[in-house]
Short mmCIF file of C-alpha atoms in Angstrom, two decimals:
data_model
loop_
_atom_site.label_atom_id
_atom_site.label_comp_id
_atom_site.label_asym_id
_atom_site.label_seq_id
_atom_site.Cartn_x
_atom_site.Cartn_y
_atom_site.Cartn_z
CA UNK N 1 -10.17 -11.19 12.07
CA UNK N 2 -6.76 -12.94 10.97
CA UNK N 3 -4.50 -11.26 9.02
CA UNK N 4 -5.29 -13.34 6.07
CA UNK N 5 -8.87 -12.44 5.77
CA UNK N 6 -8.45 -8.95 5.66
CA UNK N 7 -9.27 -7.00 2.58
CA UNK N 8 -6.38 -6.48 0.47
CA UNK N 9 -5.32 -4.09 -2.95
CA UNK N 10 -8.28 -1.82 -4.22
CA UNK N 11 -11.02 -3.05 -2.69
CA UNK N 12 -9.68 -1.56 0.99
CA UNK N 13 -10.74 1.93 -0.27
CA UNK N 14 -14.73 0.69 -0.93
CA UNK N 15 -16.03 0.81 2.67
CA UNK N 16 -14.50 4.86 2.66
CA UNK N 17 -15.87 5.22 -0.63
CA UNK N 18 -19.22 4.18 0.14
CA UNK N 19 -19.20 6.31 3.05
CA UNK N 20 -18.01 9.59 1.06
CA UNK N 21 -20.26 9.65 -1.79
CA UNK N 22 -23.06 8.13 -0.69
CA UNK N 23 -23.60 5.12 -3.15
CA UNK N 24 -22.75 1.29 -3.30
CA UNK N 25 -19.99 0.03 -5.15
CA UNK N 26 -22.20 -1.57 -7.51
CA UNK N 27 -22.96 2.01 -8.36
CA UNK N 28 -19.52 2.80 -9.22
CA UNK N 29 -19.43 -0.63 -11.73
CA UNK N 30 -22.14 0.40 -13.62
CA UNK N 31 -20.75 3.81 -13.87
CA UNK N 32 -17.05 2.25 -15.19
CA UNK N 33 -19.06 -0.35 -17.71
CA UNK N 34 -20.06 2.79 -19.27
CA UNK N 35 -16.58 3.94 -20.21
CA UNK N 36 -15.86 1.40 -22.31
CA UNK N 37 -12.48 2.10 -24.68
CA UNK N 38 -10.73 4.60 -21.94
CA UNK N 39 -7.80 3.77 -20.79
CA UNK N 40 -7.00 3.42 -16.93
CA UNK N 41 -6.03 7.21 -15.94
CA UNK N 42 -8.48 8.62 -18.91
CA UNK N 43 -11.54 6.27 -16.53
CA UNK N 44 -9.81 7.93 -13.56
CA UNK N 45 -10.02 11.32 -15.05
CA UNK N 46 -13.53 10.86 -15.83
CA UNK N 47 -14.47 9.87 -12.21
CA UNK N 48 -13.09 13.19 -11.08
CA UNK N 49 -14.52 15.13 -13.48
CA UNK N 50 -17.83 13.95 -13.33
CA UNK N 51 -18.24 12.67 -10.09
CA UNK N 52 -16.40 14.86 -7.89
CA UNK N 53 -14.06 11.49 -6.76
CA UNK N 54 -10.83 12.23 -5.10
CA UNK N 55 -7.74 10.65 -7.01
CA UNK N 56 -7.18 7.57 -4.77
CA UNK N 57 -10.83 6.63 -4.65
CA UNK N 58 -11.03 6.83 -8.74
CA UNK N 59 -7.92 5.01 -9.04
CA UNK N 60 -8.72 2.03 -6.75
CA UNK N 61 -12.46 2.01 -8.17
CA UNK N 62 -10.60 1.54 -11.50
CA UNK N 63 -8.19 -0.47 -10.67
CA UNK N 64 -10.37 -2.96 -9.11
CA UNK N 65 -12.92 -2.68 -12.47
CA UNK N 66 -10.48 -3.63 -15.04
CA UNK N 67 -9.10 -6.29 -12.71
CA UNK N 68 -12.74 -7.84 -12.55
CA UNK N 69 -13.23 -7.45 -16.74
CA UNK N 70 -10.06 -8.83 -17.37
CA UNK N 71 -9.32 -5.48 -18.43
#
């Protein structure tokens, strides 16, 4: 694999993430286009709470959301 190809930003946490909890990222979308009107560390906050997500993983799950809804 080049160094260009490699996966950059957020989306370098989602292979650990997957493994950790158990459930696609797709799983994680649905569960952010659900917390529509929080802002970024009020989403993370909620992923913790409710989820049991460490801070990083919430954070780049977020991160990577809003980048994808332009929001």
């Amino acid at each position: 694999m080049s160094y260009d190809s490699k996966v950059k930003g957020s989306a370098s946490y989602f292979p650990s993430i997957e493994k950790t909890y158990g459930k696609p990222i797709s799983h994680w979308m649905k569960v952010l286009d659900t917390l529509t009107g929080l802002k970024h560390m009020e989403s993370v906050a909620k992923l913790k709470a409710d989820h049991k997500l460490g801070h990083g993983h919430a954070n780049a799950l977020v991160a990577y959301h809003r980048a994808q809804s332009g929001g």
